[in-house]
């Protein structure tokens, strides 16, 4: 488990595991599944940790390695997204939209 981002590790490890493509066709389907299954409290924690990770401004290759080795994320975002930051910001927006809609 990642000590700095335990909830983010749980999110990526549980939803973007090695076989995520067996369960979902797209990464957005994975995220949407998480959003539908999670309570507001956990969404907020994941969003906070995600923002903290983004704020670290890791170089792209370092971020890829960190995502795989430290956060257990097996989604190769670089095949679809311009950068890791752009993908992480996309996730953050989806989380925030869900939180804003659950008032």
CSV table of C-alpha atoms in Angstrom, one decimal:
chain,number,residue,atom,x,y,z
A,1,UNK,CA,0.0,0.0,0.0
A,2,UNK,CA,1.2,3.5,-0.8
A,3,UNK,CA,1.6,5.4,2.5
A,4,UNK,CA,1.2,8.8,0.9
A,5,UNK,CA,-1.9,8.1,-1.1
A,6,UNK,CA,-3.7,5.1,0.5
A,7,UNK,CA,-7.1,5.8,-0.9
A,8,UNK,CA,-5.7,6.6,-4.4
A,9,UNK,CA,-3.8,3.3,-4.3
A,10,UNK,CA,-7.0,1.5,-3.4
A,11,UNK,CA,-8.8,3.2,-6.3
A,12,UNK,CA,-6.2,2.4,-8.9
A,13,UNK,CA,-5.4,-1.0,-7.6
A,14,UNK,CA,-9.0,-2.1,-7.3
A,15,UNK,CA,-10.3,-0.5,-10.5
A,16,UNK,CA,-7.3,-0.3,-12.9
A,17,UNK,CA,-5.9,-3.7,-12.0
A,18,UNK,CA,-4.2,-6.0,-14.5
A,19,UNK,CA,-7.5,-7.4,-15.9
A,20,UNK,CA,-9.5,-4.2,-16.0
A,21,UNK,CA,-10.1,-4.6,-19.7
A,22,UNK,CA,-12.0,-7.8,-19.1
A,23,UNK,CA,-14.6,-5.9,-17.1
A,24,UNK,CA,-14.7,-2.6,-19.0
A,25,UNK,CA,-14.1,-1.4,-22.5
A,26,UNK,CA,-12.8,2.0,-21.6
A,27,UNK,CA,-11.1,3.8,-18.8
A,28,UNK,CA,-14.1,6.1,-18.4
A,29,UNK,CA,-16.3,3.1,-17.8
A,30,UNK,CA,-13.9,2.1,-15.0
A,31,UNK,CA,-14.1,5.6,-13.5
A,32,UNK,CA,-17.9,5.7,-13.9
A,33,UNK,CA,-18.2,2.3,-12.1
A,34,UNK,CA,-16.1,3.6,-9.2
A,35,UNK,CA,-18.3,6.8,-9.1
A,36,UNK,CA,-21.5,4.7,-8.9
A,37,UNK,CA,-20.2,2.3,-6.2
A,38,UNK,CA,-18.5,4.8,-3.9
A,39,UNK,CA,-19.8,7.1,-1.2
A,40,UNK,CA,-19.2,10.8,-1.0
A,41,UNK,CA,-16.6,10.4,1.8
A,42,UNK,CA,-14.4,8.2,-0.2
A,43,UNK,CA,-14.8,10.2,-3.4
A,44,UNK,CA,-13.6,13.3,-1.5
A,45,UNK,CA,-10.6,11.5,-0.1
A,46,UNK,CA,-9.6,10.2,-3.5
A,47,UNK,CA,-10.1,13.6,-5.0
A,48,UNK,CA,-7.9,15.2,-2.3
A,49,UNK,CA,-5.1,12.6,-2.8
A,50,UNK,CA,-5.4,13.0,-6.6
A,51,UNK,CA,-5.0,16.7,-6.4
A,52,UNK,CA,-2.0,16.3,-4.1
A,53,UNK,CA,-0.4,13.9,-6.6
A,54,UNK,CA,-1.0,16.3,-9.5
A,55,UNK,CA,0.5,19.1,-7.4
A,56,UNK,CA,3.8,17.2,-7.2
A,57,UNK,CA,4.3,17.9,-10.9
A,58,UNK,CA,6.2,14.7,-11.6
A,59,UNK,CA,8.0,14.3,-14.9
A,60,UNK,CA,6.1,12.1,-17.3
A,61,UNK,CA,8.3,9.0,-17.2
A,62,UNK,CA,8.5,9.3,-13.4
A,63,UNK,CA,4.7,9.6,-13.2
A,64,UNK,CA,4.2,6.5,-15.3
A,65,UNK,CA,6.6,4.5,-13.1
A,66,UNK,CA,5.0,5.8,-9.9
A,67,UNK,CA,1.5,5.0,-11.2
A,68,UNK,CA,2.4,1.4,-11.9
A,69,UNK,CA,4.8,0.6,-9.1
A,70,UNK,CA,3.4,2.7,-6.2
A,71,UNK,CA,-0.3,3.0,-7.1
A,72,UNK,CA,-0.8,-0.3,-8.9
A,73,UNK,CA,-2.4,1.3,-12.0
A,74,UNK,CA,-2.3,-0.9,-15.1
A,75,UNK,CA,-3.9,1.6,-17.4
A,76,UNK,CA,-1.5,2.8,-20.1
A,77,UNK,CA,-2.9,6.3,-20.3
A,78,UNK,CA,-0.2,7.5,-22.6
A,79,UNK,CA,-1.8,5.6,-25.4
A,80,UNK,CA,-4.9,7.9,-25.2
A,81,UNK,CA,-4.0,11.0,-23.3
A,82,UNK,CA,-1.4,13.7,-24.0
A,83,UNK,CA,0.1,13.3,-20.6
A,84,UNK,CA,-0.4,11.8,-17.2
A,85,UNK,CA,-1.4,15.1,-15.8
A,86,UNK,CA,-4.2,15.5,-18.4
A,87,UNK,CA,-5.6,12.1,-17.5
A,88,UNK,CA,-5.4,12.7,-13.8
A,89,UNK,CA,-7.1,16.1,-14.2
A,90,UNK,CA,-9.8,14.3,-16.2
A,91,UNK,CA,-10.4,11.9,-13.3
A,92,UNK,CA,-10.4,14.8,-10.8
A,93,UNK,CA,-13.0,16.7,-12.9
A,94,UNK,CA,-15.2,13.6,-13.0
A,95,UNK,CA,-14.9,13.1,-9.2
A,96,UNK,CA,-15.7,16.8,-8.6
A,97,UNK,CA,-18.7,16.7,-10.9
A,98,UNK,CA,-20.1,13.7,-9.1
A,99,UNK,CA,-19.5,15.4,-5.7
A,100,UNK,CA,-21.1,18.6,-6.9
A,101,UNK,CA,-24.1,16.7,-8.1
A,102,UNK,CA,-24.6,14.9,-4.7
A,103,UNK,CA,-25.5,17.9,-2.6
